[in-house]
Every structure is written in structure tokens, then in C-alpha cells.
PDB file of C-alpha atoms and ligand atoms in Angstrom:
ATOM      1  CA  MET X  30      -2.483   4.848  15.829  1.00 47.00           C
ATOM      2  CA  TRP X  31      -3.235   5.843  12.320  1.00 47.00           C
ATOM      3  CA  LYS X  32      -4.213   9.332  11.316  1.00 46.00           C
ATOM      4  CA  PRO X  33      -7.930  10.118  11.375  1.00 43.00           C
ATOM      5  CA  ARG X  34      -8.329  10.143   7.619  1.00 43.00           C
ATOM      6  CA  LEU X  35      -7.140   6.560   7.561  1.00 45.00           C
ATOM      7  CA  LEU X  36     -10.027   5.595   9.759  1.00 43.00           C
ATOM      8  CA  LEU X  37     -12.258   6.516   6.890  1.00 39.00           C
ATOM      9  CA  MET X  38     -10.342   4.104   4.720  1.00 40.00           C
ATOM     10  CA  ALA X  39     -10.864   1.451   7.303  1.00 39.00           C
ATOM     11  CA  LEU X  40     -14.570   2.159   7.305  1.00 36.00           C
ATOM     12  CA  LEU X  41     -14.568   1.812   3.558  1.00 35.00           C
ATOM     13  CA  ALA X  42     -13.861  -1.742   4.525  1.00 32.00           C
ATOM     14  CA  GLY X  43     -10.916  -3.953   4.053  1.00 32.00           C
ATOM     15  CA  GLY X  44      -9.732  -2.696   0.703  1.00 31.00           C
ATOM     16  CA  GLY X  45      -6.362  -3.961   1.802  1.00 34.00           C
ATOM     17  CA  VAL X  46      -4.752  -0.764   0.623  1.00 37.00           C
ATOM     18  CA  SER X  47      -1.998   0.296   2.930  1.00 43.00           C
ATOM     19  CA  SER X  48      -2.002   3.893   4.049  1.00 50.00           C
ATOM     20  CA  ALA X  49       1.558   4.380   2.848  1.00 50.00           C
ATOM     21  CA  GLN X  50       0.463   3.752  -0.707  1.00 54.00           C
ATOM     22  CA  THR X  51      -2.464   6.126  -0.725  1.00 66.00           C
ATOM     23  CA  ARG X  52      -1.210   8.990   1.339  1.00 81.00           C
ATOM     24  CA  ASN X  53       0.979  11.701  -0.083  1.00 89.00           C
ATOM     25  CA  TYR X  54       3.993  12.389   2.140  1.00 94.00           C
ATOM     26  CA  ASP X  55       5.661  14.994  -0.064  1.00 93.00           C
ATOM     27  CA  ASN X  56       4.729  17.892   2.161  1.00 94.00           C
ATOM     28  CA  VAL X  57       5.526  16.235   5.453  1.00 96.00           C
ATOM     29  CA  GLN X  58       8.412  17.871   7.240  1.00 97.00           C
ATOM     30  CA  ILE X  59      10.324  16.348  10.108  1.00 98.00           C
ATOM     31  CA  LYS X  60      10.412  18.585  13.169  1.00 98.00           C
ATOM     32  CA  VAL X  61      13.240  17.974  15.630  1.00 98.00           C
ATOM     33  CA  THR X  62      12.829  18.889  19.315  1.00 98.00           C
ATOM     34  CA  LYS X  63      15.376  18.407  22.043  1.00 98.00           C
ATOM     35  CA  VAL X  64      13.591  16.703  24.941  1.00 98.00           C
ATOM     36  CA  ALA X  65      16.264  16.497  27.674  1.00 98.00           C
ATOM     37  CA  GLY X  66      19.788  15.178  28.165  1.00 98.00           C
ATOM     38  CA  SER X  67      20.780  13.303  25.025  1.00 98.00           C
ATOM     39  CA  VAL X  68      17.234  12.567  23.854  1.00 98.00           C
ATOM     40  CA  TYR X  69      15.464  14.185  20.912  1.00 98.00           C
ATOM     41  CA  MET X  70      11.967  13.823  19.506  1.00 98.00           C
ATOM     42  CA  LEU X  71      11.234  13.794  15.768  1.00 98.00           C
ATOM     43  CA  GLN X  72       7.743  14.441  14.456  1.00 98.00           C
ATOM     44  CA  GLY X  73       6.524  14.077  10.892  1.00 97.00           C
ATOM     45  CA  ALA X  74       3.526  11.861  10.256  1.00 96.00           C
ATOM     46  CA  GLY X  75       2.735   8.852  12.385  1.00 96.00           C
ATOM     47  CA  GLY X  76       4.118   8.014  15.795  1.00 98.00           C
ATOM     48  CA  ASN X  77       6.647  10.201  17.566  1.00 98.00           C
ATOM     49  CA  ILE X  78      10.254   9.177  17.082  1.00 98.00           C
ATOM     50  CA  GLY X  79      12.675   9.232  20.010  1.00 98.00           C
ATOM     51  CA  ALA X  80      16.429   9.428  19.457  1.00 98.00           C
ATOM     52  CA  SER X  81      19.317   9.036  21.873  1.00 98.00           C
ATOM     53  CA  VAL X  82      22.196  10.940  20.330  1.00 98.00           C
ATOM     54  CA  GLY X  83      25.741  10.833  21.667  1.00 98.00           C
ATOM     55  CA  GLU X  84      29.346   9.792  21.220  1.00 98.00           C
ATOM     56  CA  ASP X  85      28.447   6.219  20.294  1.00 98.00           C
ATOM     57  CA  GLY X  86      25.850   7.050  17.672  1.00 98.00           C
ATOM     58  CA  ILE X  87      22.069   7.105  17.520  1.00 98.00           C
ATOM     59  CA  VAL X  88      19.493   4.807  19.041  1.00 98.00           C
ATOM     60  CA  VAL X  89      16.161   5.407  17.317  1.00 98.00           C
ATOM     61  CA  VAL X  90      12.756   4.587  18.799  1.00 98.00           C
ATOM     62  CA  ASP X  91      10.143   4.001  16.064  1.00 98.00           C
ATOM     63  CA  ASP X  92      10.480   5.054  12.431  1.00 98.00           C
ATOM     64  CA  GLN X  93       7.064   6.277  11.149  1.00 97.00           C
ATOM     65  CA  TYR X  94       5.985   5.537   7.556  1.00 97.00           C
ATOM     66  CA  ALA X  95       8.248   4.041   4.890  1.00 96.00           C
ATOM     67  CA  PRO X  96       8.061   7.015   2.464  1.00 97.00           C
ATOM     68  CA  LEU X  97       9.439   9.294   5.215  1.00 97.00           C
ATOM     69  CA  ALA X  98      12.580   7.272   5.909  1.00 98.00           C
ATOM     70  CA  GLU X  99      14.956   9.461   3.937  1.00 98.00           C
ATOM     71  CA  LYS X 100      13.565  12.632   5.492  1.00 98.00           C
ATOM     72  CA  ILE X 101      13.970  11.091   8.927  1.00 98.00           C
ATOM     73  CA  GLN X 102      17.530  10.144   8.037  1.00 98.00           C
ATOM     74  CA  ALA X 103      18.233  13.707   6.923  1.00 98.00           C
ATOM     75  CA  ALA X 104      16.821  15.073  10.170  1.00 98.00           C
ATOM     76  CA  LEU X 105      19.065  12.727  12.172  1.00 98.00           C
ATOM     77  CA  THR X 106      22.067  13.772  10.112  1.00 98.00           C
ATOM     78  CA  GLY X 107      21.193  17.345  11.014  1.00 98.00           C
ATOM     79  CA  ILE X 108      21.693  16.479  14.690  1.00 98.00           C
ATOM     80  CA  THR X 109      24.864  14.385  14.390  1.00 98.00           C
ATOM     81  CA  ASP X 110      27.156  12.800  11.847  1.00 97.00           C
ATOM     82  CA  LYS X 111      27.316   9.635  13.967  1.00 98.00           C
ATOM     83  CA  PRO X 112      25.652   6.488  12.628  1.00 98.00           C
ATOM     84  CA  VAL X 113      22.362   4.874  13.583  1.00 98.00           C
ATOM     85  CA  ARG X 114      23.296   1.908  15.791  1.00 98.00           C
ATOM     86  CA  PHE X 115      19.951   0.404  16.844  1.00 98.00           C
ATOM     87  CA  ILE X 116      16.258   0.972  16.191  1.00 98.00           C
ATOM     88  CA  ILE X 117      13.589  -0.049  18.704  1.00 98.00           C
ATOM     89  CA  ASN X 118       9.952  -0.609  17.683  1.00 98.00           C
ATOM     90  CA  THR X 119       7.436   0.197  20.438  1.00 98.00           C
ATOM     91  CA  HIS X 120       4.789  -1.956  18.662  1.00 98.00           C
ATOM     92  CA  TYR X 121       3.898  -3.337  15.238  1.00 98.00           C
ATOM     93  CA  HIS X 122       1.659  -0.618  13.750  1.00 97.00           C
ATOM     94  CA  GLU X 123       2.657   0.765  10.400  1.00 96.00           C
ATOM     95  CA  ASP X 124       2.966   4.362  11.565  1.00 96.00           C
ATOM     96  CA  HIS X 125       5.744   3.254  13.972  1.00 98.00           C
ATOM     97  CA  VAL X 126       7.612   0.638  11.931  1.00 98.00           C
ATOM     98  CA  GLY X 127       7.271   1.794   8.314  1.00 98.00           C
ATOM     99  CA  GLY X 128      10.934   2.767   8.058  1.00 98.00           C
ATOM    100  CA  ASN X 129      12.238  -0.576   9.319  1.00 98.00           C
ATOM    101  CA  GLU X 130      13.472  -1.855   6.006  1.00 98.00           C
ATOM    102  CA  PHE X 131      15.376   1.362   5.348  1.00 98.00           C
ATOM    103  CA  PHE X 132      16.926   1.669   8.796  1.00 98.00           C
ATOM    104  CA  GLN X 133      17.746  -1.993   9.312  1.00 98.00           C
ATOM    105  CA  LYS X 134      20.479  -1.570   6.703  1.00 98.00           C
ATOM    106  CA  GLN X 135      22.247   0.584   9.285  1.00 98.00           C
ATOM    107  CA  GLY X 136      21.592  -1.295  12.500  1.00 98.00           C
ATOM    108  CA  PRO X 137      19.383  -4.013  13.907  1.00 98.00           C
ATOM    109  CA  ILE X 138      15.725  -3.447  14.728  1.00 98.00           C
ATOM    110  CA  ILE X 139      14.889  -4.534  18.269  1.00 98.00           C
ATOM    111  CA  ALA X 140      11.362  -5.286  19.467  1.00 98.00           C
ATOM    112  CA  HIS X 141       9.262  -7.557  21.602  1.00 98.00           C
ATOM    113  CA  ASP X 142       8.721 -11.068  20.201  1.00 98.00           C
ATOM    114  CA  ASN X 143       5.103 -10.323  19.284  1.00 98.00           C
ATOM    115  CA  VAL X 144       6.054  -7.329  17.128  1.00 98.00           C
ATOM    116  CA  ARG X 145       8.035  -9.637  14.877  1.00 98.00           C
ATOM    117  CA  LYS X 146       5.264 -12.237  14.829  1.00 98.00           C
ATOM    118  CA  ARG X 147       2.564  -9.744  13.934  1.00 97.00           C
ATOM    119  CA  LEU X 148       4.679  -8.071  11.261  1.00 98.00           C
ATOM    120  CA  GLN X 149       5.437 -11.468   9.797  1.00 97.00           C
ATOM    121  CA  GLN X 150       1.886 -12.817   9.872  1.00 96.00           C
ATOM    122  CA  GLY X 151      -0.211  -9.740   9.280  1.00 95.00           C
ATOM    123  CA  GLY X 152      -3.791  -9.690  10.499  1.00 93.00           C
ATOM    124  CA  GLN X 153      -6.542  -7.301  11.348  1.00 92.00           C
ATOM    125  CA  ALA X 154      -5.937  -4.514  13.805  1.00 95.00           C
ATOM    126  CA  GLY X 155      -8.840  -2.691  15.418  1.00 96.00           C
ATOM    127  CA  ASN X 156     -11.351  -2.633  18.236  1.00 96.00           C
ATOM    128  CA  LEU X 157     -13.260  -5.649  16.874  1.00 94.00           C
ATOM    129  CA  GLY X 158     -15.954  -3.251  15.742  1.00 94.00           C
ATOM    130  CA  SER X 159     -16.057  -0.010  13.796  1.00 95.00           C
ATOM    131  CA  VAL X 160     -12.288   0.578  13.911  1.00 95.00           C
ATOM    132  CA  ALA X 161     -10.450  -1.878  11.696  1.00 94.00           C
ATOM    133  CA  PHE X 162      -7.250  -1.936   9.671  1.00 92.00           C
ATOM    134  CA  ASP X 163      -5.560  -4.563   7.594  1.00 92.00           C
ATOM    135  CA  ALA X 164      -2.012  -5.200   8.694  1.00 93.00           C
ATOM    136  CA  LYS X 165      -0.219  -6.789   5.777  1.00 94.00           C
ATOM    137  CA  PRO X 166       2.519  -9.368   6.295  1.00 97.00           C
ATOM    138  CA  GLN X 167       5.870  -7.614   6.008  1.00 97.00           C
ATOM    139  CA  PRO X 168       8.981  -8.717   4.114  1.00 97.00           C
ATOM    140  CA  LYS X 169      11.868 -10.264   5.987  1.00 98.00           C
ATOM    141  CA  ALA X 170      14.002  -7.130   5.736  1.00 98.00           C
ATOM    142  CA  ALA X 171      11.391  -5.170   7.733  1.00 98.00           C
ATOM    143  CA  LEU X 172      11.206  -7.668  10.605  1.00 98.00           C
ATOM    144  CA  PRO X 173      13.101  -6.970  13.837  1.00 98.00           C
ATOM    145  CA  ILE X 174      16.125  -9.247  13.865  1.00 98.00           C
ATOM    146  CA  LEU X 175      16.587  -8.926  17.612  1.00 98.00           C
ATOM    147  CA  THR X 176      13.592  -9.747  19.768  1.00 98.00           C
ATOM    148  CA  PHE X 177      13.081 -10.077  23.495  1.00 98.00           C
ATOM    149  CA  ASP X 178      10.452 -11.396  25.858  1.00 98.00           C
ATOM    150  CA  HIS X 179      10.563  -9.123  28.913  1.00 98.00           C
ATOM    151  CA  ASP X 180      13.109  -6.353  28.591  1.00 98.00           C
ATOM    152  CA  VAL X 181      16.419  -5.432  27.013  1.00 98.00           C
ATOM    153  CA  THR X 182      18.987  -2.727  27.744  1.00 98.00           C
ATOM    154  CA  ILE X 183      21.258  -0.930  25.274  1.00 98.00           C
ATOM    155  CA  HIS X 184      24.349   0.582  26.872  1.00 98.00           C
ATOM    156  CA  LEU X 185      25.276   3.448  24.599  1.00 98.00           C
ATOM    157  CA  ASN X 186      25.799   7.189  24.863  1.00 98.00           C
ATOM    158  CA  GLY X 187      26.476   6.861  28.595  1.00 97.00           C
ATOM    159  CA  GLU X 188      22.853   5.807  29.031  1.00 97.00           C
ATOM    160  CA  ASP X 189      21.232   2.488  29.986  1.00 98.00           C
ATOM    161  CA  ILE X 190      18.425   2.618  27.440  1.00 98.00           C
ATOM    162  CA  ARG X 191      15.870   0.070  28.545  1.00 98.00           C
ATOM    163  CA  ALA X 192      12.956  -1.301  26.564  1.00 98.00           C
ATOM    164  CA  LEU X 193      10.408  -2.858  28.900  1.00 98.00           C
ATOM    165  CA  HIS X 194       7.600  -5.006  27.531  1.00 98.00           C
ATOM    166  CA  VAL X 195       4.110  -4.019  28.640  1.00 94.00           C
ATOM    167  CA  PRO X 196       1.820  -7.016  28.222  1.00 92.00           C
ATOM    168  CA  ASN X 197      -1.496  -6.350  26.500  1.00 94.00           C
ATOM    169  CA  GLY X 198      -1.778  -2.580  26.440  1.00 97.00           C
ATOM    170  CA  HIS X 199      -2.154  -0.822  23.093  1.00 98.00           C
ATOM    171  CA  THR X 200      -1.208  -4.216  21.524  1.00 98.00           C
ATOM    172  CA  ASP X 201       0.332  -7.415  22.890  1.00 97.00           C
ATOM    173  CA  GLY X 202       3.846  -6.420  21.835  1.00 98.00           C
ATOM    174  CA  ASP X 203       4.246  -2.988  23.412  1.00 98.00           C
ATOM    175  CA  SER X 204       7.441  -1.632  24.884  1.00 98.00           C
ATOM    176  CA  VAL X 205       8.010   1.491  26.941  1.00 98.00           C
ATOM    177  CA  ILE X 206      11.509   2.898  26.503  1.00 98.00           C
ATOM    178  CA  PHE X 207      13.387   4.429  29.433  1.00 98.00           C
ATOM    179  CA  PHE X 208      16.295   6.860  29.131  1.00 98.00           C
ATOM    180  CA  PRO X 209      17.104   7.116  32.842  1.00 98.00           C
ATOM    181  CA  LYS X 210      20.106   9.440  32.684  1.00 98.00           C
ATOM    182  CA  SER X 211      18.320  11.934  30.457  1.00 98.00           C
ATOM    183  CA  ASN X 212      15.157  11.478  32.545  1.00 98.00           C
ATOM    184  CA  VAL X 213      12.994  10.798  29.492  1.00 98.00           C
ATOM    185  CA  VAL X 214      10.542   7.978  28.718  1.00 98.00           C
ATOM    186  CA  HIS X 215       9.088   7.115  25.310  1.00 98.00           C
ATOM    187  CA  MET X 216       5.654   5.690  26.105  1.00 98.00           C
ATOM    188  CA  GLY X 217       4.763   4.208  22.722  1.00 98.00           C
ATOM    189  CA  ASP X 218       1.024   4.254  22.109  1.00 98.00           C
ATOM    190  CA  ASP X 219       0.176   3.283  25.670  1.00 98.00           C
ATOM    191  CA  PHE X 220       0.076   7.040  26.241  1.00 98.00           C
ATOM    192  CA  VAL X 221      -1.206   9.312  23.476  1.00 98.00           C
ATOM    193  CA  ARG X 222      -2.464  12.890  23.357  1.00 97.00           C
ATOM    194  CA  TYR X 223      -5.151  12.657  20.671  1.00 96.00           C
ATOM    195  CA  GLY X 224      -7.935  11.883  23.131  1.00 97.00           C
ATOM    196  CA  PHE X 225      -9.378   8.464  23.888  1.00 98.00           C
ATOM    197  CA  PRO X 226      -6.717   5.918  22.929  1.00 98.00           C
ATOM    198  CA  PHE X 227      -6.937   3.420  20.142  1.00 98.00           C
ATOM    199  CA  VAL X 228      -6.662   0.020  21.828  1.00 98.00           C
ATOM    200  CA  ASP X 229      -5.953  -2.696  19.292  1.00 97.00           C
ATOM    201  CA  LEU X 230      -8.049  -5.541  20.675  1.00 96.00           C
ATOM    202  CA  GLY X 231      -7.492  -7.427  17.426  1.00 95.00           C
ATOM    203  CA  GLY X 232      -3.765  -7.129  18.050  1.00 96.00           C
ATOM    204  CA  GLY X 233      -3.962  -8.434  21.590  1.00 96.00           C
ATOM    205  CA  GLY X 234      -4.408  -5.044  23.238  1.00 97.00           C
ATOM    206  CA  SER X 235      -6.496  -4.355  26.320  1.00 97.00           C
ATOM    207  CA  VAL X 236      -7.785  -1.228  28.052  1.00 98.00           C
ATOM    208  CA  LYS X 237      -7.503  -3.002  31.398  1.00 97.00           C
ATOM    209  CA  GLY X 238      -3.960  -4.041  30.544  1.00 97.00           C
ATOM    210  CA  MET X 239      -3.057  -0.500  29.529  1.00 98.00           C
ATOM    211  CA  ILE X 240      -4.344   0.830  32.857  1.00 98.00           C
ATOM    212  CA  ALA X 241      -2.466  -1.853  34.820  1.00 97.00           C
ATOM    213  CA  ALA X 242       0.776  -1.177  32.967  1.00 97.00           C
ATOM    214  CA  LEU X 243       0.590   2.573  33.421  1.00 98.00           C
ATOM    215  CA  GLU X 244      -0.290   2.243  37.096  1.00 98.00           C
ATOM    216  CA  GLN X 245       2.767   0.090  37.544  1.00 97.00           C
ATOM    217  CA  ILE X 246       5.081   2.439  35.672  1.00 98.00           C
ATOM    218  CA  MET X 247       3.891   5.799  37.062  1.00 98.00           C
ATOM    219  CA  PRO X 248       5.198   5.426  40.653  1.00 97.00           C
ATOM    220  CA  GLN X 249       8.649   4.592  39.281  1.00 96.00           C
ATOM    221  CA  LEU X 250       8.951   7.843  37.357  1.00 98.00           C
ATOM    222  CA  PRO X 251      10.708  10.926  38.750  1.00 98.00           C
ATOM    223  CA  ALA X 252       8.388  13.895  39.296  1.00 97.00           C
ATOM    224  CA  ASP X 253      10.178  15.942  36.621  1.00 98.00           C
ATOM    225  CA  VAL X 254      10.372  13.187  33.981  1.00 98.00           C
ATOM    226  CA  LYS X 255       9.716  14.176  30.364  1.00 98.00           C
ATOM    227  CA  LEU X 256       7.377  11.866  28.492  1.00 98.00           C
ATOM    228  CA  ILE X 257       7.339  11.314  24.749  1.00 98.00           C
ATOM    229  CA  PRO X 258       3.804  10.121  24.011  1.00 98.00           C
ATOM    230  CA  GLY X 259       3.151   7.850  21.043  1.00 98.00           C
ATOM    231  CA  HIS X 260       1.381  10.793  19.430  1.00 98.00           C
ATOM    232  CA  GLY X 261       1.264  14.452  20.473  1.00 98.00           C
ATOM    233  CA  ASP X 262       3.526  16.831  22.334  1.00 98.00           C
ATOM    234  CA  ILE X 263       6.080  16.219  25.057  1.00 98.00           C
ATOM    235  CA  SER X 264       4.190  15.636  28.293  1.00 98.00           C
ATOM    236  CA  ASN X 265       4.732  15.397  32.025  1.00 98.00           C
ATOM    237  CA  LEU X 266       3.658  13.111  34.826  1.00 98.00           C
ATOM    238  CA  ASP X 267       0.505  15.122  35.555  1.00 98.00           C
ATOM    239  CA  ASP X 268      -0.617  14.650  31.944  1.00 98.00           C
ATOM    240  CA  LEU X 269      -0.121  10.920  32.311  1.00 98.00           C
ATOM    241  CA  ARG X 270      -1.982  10.878  35.628  1.00 98.00           C
ATOM    242  CA  SER X 271      -5.061  12.567  34.196  1.00 98.00           C
ATOM    243  CA  TYR X 272      -4.998  10.173  31.239  1.00 98.00           C
ATOM    244  CA  VAL X 273      -4.945   7.156  33.566  1.00 98.00           C
ATOM    245  CA  THR X 274      -7.710   8.669  35.698  1.00 98.00           C
ATOM    246  CA  MET X 275      -9.795   9.083  32.549  1.00 98.00           C
ATOM    247  CA  LEU X 276      -9.128   5.459  31.555  1.00 98.00           C
ATOM    248  CA  ASN X 277     -10.195   4.189  34.973  1.00 98.00           C
ATOM    249  CA  GLN X 278     -13.323   6.325  35.082  1.00 98.00           C
ATOM    250  CA  THR X 279     -14.479   5.575  31.551  1.00 98.00           C
ATOM    251  CA  TRP X 280     -13.882   1.868  32.032  1.00 98.00           C
ATOM    252  CA  ALA X 281     -15.982   1.980  35.223  1.00 98.00           C
ATOM    253  CA  ALA X 282     -18.790   3.905  33.511  1.00 98.00           C
ATOM    254  CA  VAL X 283     -19.095   1.439  30.638  1.00 98.00           C
ATOM    255  CA  GLU X 284     -18.677  -1.560  32.914  1.00 98.00           C
ATOM    256  CA  GLN X 285     -21.486  -0.363  35.165  1.00 98.00           C
ATOM    257  CA  GLY X 286     -23.893  -0.191  32.256  1.00 98.00           C
ATOM    258  CA  TYR X 287     -22.748  -3.533  30.949  1.00 97.00           C
ATOM    259  CA  ARG X 288     -23.319  -5.171  34.352  1.00 97.00           C
ATOM    260  CA  GLN X 289     -26.828  -3.740  34.300  1.00 97.00           C
ATOM    261  CA  GLY X 290     -27.399  -5.685  31.118  1.00 96.00           C
ATOM    262  CA  LYS X 291     -27.316  -2.752  28.719  1.00 97.00           C
ATOM    263  CA  THR X 292     -26.468  -3.338  25.074  1.00 97.00           C
ATOM    264  CA  LEU X 293     -23.767  -1.501  23.207  1.00 97.00           C
ATOM    265  CA  ASP X 294     -26.387   0.567  21.381  1.00 97.00           C
ATOM    266  CA  GLN X 295     -28.042   1.549  24.642  1.00 98.00           C
ATOM    267  CA  LEU X 296     -24.723   2.651  26.128  1.00 98.00           C
ATOM    268  CA  LYS X 297     -24.074   4.810  23.077  1.00 98.00           C
ATOM    269  CA  GLN X 298     -27.582   6.272  23.090  1.00 98.00           C
ATOM    270  CA  GLU X 299     -27.307   7.075  26.780  1.00 98.00           C
ATOM    271  CA  LYS X 300     -23.952   8.753  26.087  1.00 98.00           C
ATOM    272  CA  VAL X 301     -22.347   7.145  29.114  1.00 98.00           C
ATOM    273  CA  LEU X 302     -19.025   8.823  28.349  1.00 98.00           C
ATOM    274  CA  GLU X 303     -20.509  12.333  28.121  1.00 98.00           C
ATOM    275  CA  PRO X 304     -18.601  13.565  31.230  1.00 98.00           C
ATOM    276  CA  TRP X 305     -15.341  12.764  29.376  1.00 98.00           C
ATOM    277  CA  LYS X 306     -16.374  14.191  26.019  1.00 97.00           C
ATOM    278  CA  LYS X 307     -13.320  16.464  25.828  1.00 98.00           C
ATOM    279  CA  TRP X 308     -11.352  13.266  25.139  1.00 98.00           C
ATOM    280  CA  SER X 309     -13.552  12.359  22.169  1.00 98.00           C
ATOM    281  CA  GLY X 310     -11.482  12.738  19.014  1.00 96.00           C
ATOM    282  CA  ASP X 311     -11.659  12.397  15.260  1.00 92.00           C
ATOM    283  CA  PHE X 312      -9.879   9.080  15.469  1.00 94.00           C
ATOM    284  CA  ILE X 313     -11.452   7.506  18.550  1.00 97.00           C
ATOM    285  CA  SER X 314     -14.818   9.091  19.314  1.00 98.00           C
ATOM    286  CA  SER X 315     -16.773   8.511  22.519  1.00 98.00           C
ATOM    287  CA  ASP X 316     -18.827   5.881  20.688  1.00 98.00           C
ATOM    288  CA  ALA X 317     -15.735   4.088  19.418  1.00 98.00           C
ATOM    289  CA  PHE X 318     -14.269   4.044  22.913  1.00 98.00           C
ATOM    290  CA  ILE X 319     -17.502   2.734  24.424  1.00 98.00           C
ATOM    291  CA  GLU X 320     -17.382   0.023  21.793  1.00 97.00           C
ATOM    292  CA  THR X 321     -13.755  -0.809  22.623  1.00 98.00           C
ATOM    293  CA  ILE X 322     -14.436  -1.203  26.346  1.00 98.00           C
ATOM    294  CA  TYR X 323     -17.674  -3.077  25.654  1.00 97.00           C
ATOM    295  CA  ASN X 324     -15.977  -5.519  23.291  1.00 96.00           C
ATOM    296  CA  GLU X 325     -13.276  -6.138  25.850  1.00 96.00           C
ATOM    297  CA  LEU X 326     -15.871  -6.711  28.589  1.00 96.00           C
ATOM    298  CA  THR X 327     -17.813  -9.189  26.492  1.00 94.00           C
ATOM    299  CA  GLY X 328     -14.580 -10.991  25.647  1.00 88.00           C
ATOM    300  CA  LYS X 329     -14.959 -10.743  21.902  1.00 76.00           C
ATOM    301  CA  PRO X 330     -12.143 -12.924  20.635  1.00 66.00           C
ATOM    302  CA  GLY X 331      -9.253 -11.207  18.913  1.00 63.00           C
ATOM    303  CA  THR X 332      -6.427 -12.840  17.025  1.00 54.00           C
ATOM    304  CA  LEU X 333      -4.172 -13.652  19.932  1.00 54.00           C
ATOM    305  CA  VAL X 334      -0.571 -14.379  19.221  1.00 57.00           C
ATOM    306  CA  LYS X 335       0.825 -16.944  21.552  1.00 52.00           C
ATOM    307  CA  HIS X 336       3.391 -15.489  23.888  1.00 50.00           C
ATOM    308  CA  ASN X 337       6.687 -17.346  24.124  1.00 42.00           C
TER     309      ASN X 337
HETATM  310 ZN1   ZN C  30      -0.194   2.138  17.372  1.00 79.38          ZN
END
């Protein structure tokens, strides 16, 4: 997701100005938190970074915005003097891949096939309504040079670090990253803590797909697993469960109105998501989430990237 203030930019309509160019990152500091085992979390601006740190080096998950790359590097150097070996992108959004060009000089970027395609092509991300962002085509040096279709495992630091593709969740190129020995999972933006999630319908995402993916993953997780959400603080399985419950309930509430023939405006006026208003945020408000579910229900066409 992008920070709330960037939503305003999006509403100012397709200026094509990337957030990295307009935002000032000078005061952003990178906070390092040990999660469990050999896994750390780095927070600055943009999506949470995961890092497996050990005898073989560092495996980085996501790399925030381009102007923060050197600060992120310095924070990693503060944990270990070992090199960055691989970087995994959980999806194609700028706040998770901005440092690609910088970090790919040290090790290959790995991502699902669709991350590379979307970074290469550019397009419009959003909920096919009031939330919209221009995703500019990225230079070759920023594109993942290793891509996969279903899953891939990196055997480093005594850990089988597995990136598993989640079809059509937050986008159509999502991966969830498992660190089984450390008992940590980086959820990408399929699980966020800023309230209702941003689901990038324009980027092949789907609320239904997000629910299905999470319902498949949850039973496989140990009760004491530590979750790195795409945005927000380290979470546990109960946090994820209540998030999925909210997704199911809000989907059902909007779907019910839709089946009764209500328009999007009526659903907003009737405040059908009022019982879940604590999830309404600056970025994705109740109205924006109603709109997301509604647009998915009506099958508004997004820009689908063909899956290999
Ligand atoms: Zn995102």
C-alpha cells in the first residue's frame, strides 16, 4: 500500500508523479526489530522489510522506496557484516520494490512472474474507482532477474526460506514468505494492520482471492508463529484470524446488498460496513472498501496480466 498522503495525490488524478519524487525521505529512520530466530524486521517508510540474517549472509524481503536504500543498507550492516545474497519482492508496488535497483547490485531479486511483468509494463493500480495510482514501467536493473510461477525455496542460514505465490490476493503476483525454522512468516500486503486492506483490482488483486489464500495458509501455521504484516507491527495468529473474519463478514454484507440490486451509492449511504467501522482508515475508508468489493462483484475489468 502507499501511505495515506499519497492517496490524495492519486485523487488529484493521474499526474504521473511517482511518490518517491515528491516525498521527502530525509527524516525517515530505519527501525530494526528482532522478530524470532534469525529473522529481523526493518521499518522506515513503505512496506515492512523482513531479513534472514546468519552465517551465509542476508536474505531480504522487500526493499521500500528507492531513496531509502542506503539507509536500509546501513541498518543491515548494523546487524551483520555479511553480504546481501538475495532479495525477494512480495509484490510489485513501489513501496515494496523501490530499492530493487540498488540491491540487485549485491544479489538477485526474486519474485513471482507477474511482479516482473507489471514492473516492466507499468499500468494503473487501484480499486477501479476512487483509489488509483500510476505504476510507471521500471528500468531493466530494477526488474527481478529470477522469477517463479508457484514457489521457490532458498536454502541459507540453516533455514528453508520459501516464497509461495498466492494467486490474486492483494495483486496477482503476491508471495508469502515462510521462515519455518525461525517460526516467522512475512505476509506481504495480503495481511496489513492499517485497517481495511487495499486490494489492487487493477493489478489483478481480489478480495475473494485474498480470503481464500489466507484461509488456506492459516491452518498450516503453528499457534505461536510470528507474522510480519505488509504494514504495521509484528502480529500473531489471532490477529490474522480476526482480519480474515472481518474480510468474510464485510464481503458478505456488501454482497447481500448487491444481490438485492442496490447501487454502490446506496450501499455507501446505508453505511453497510458500519459494524466494522473500527477498520476504516485514512487510506482505505469504509466507502473505499465498499467500492472495492462492489467493483469486484460487478466484475469491473482490470488490466489482467496473463499468467504463465
Ligand atoms: Zn502493496
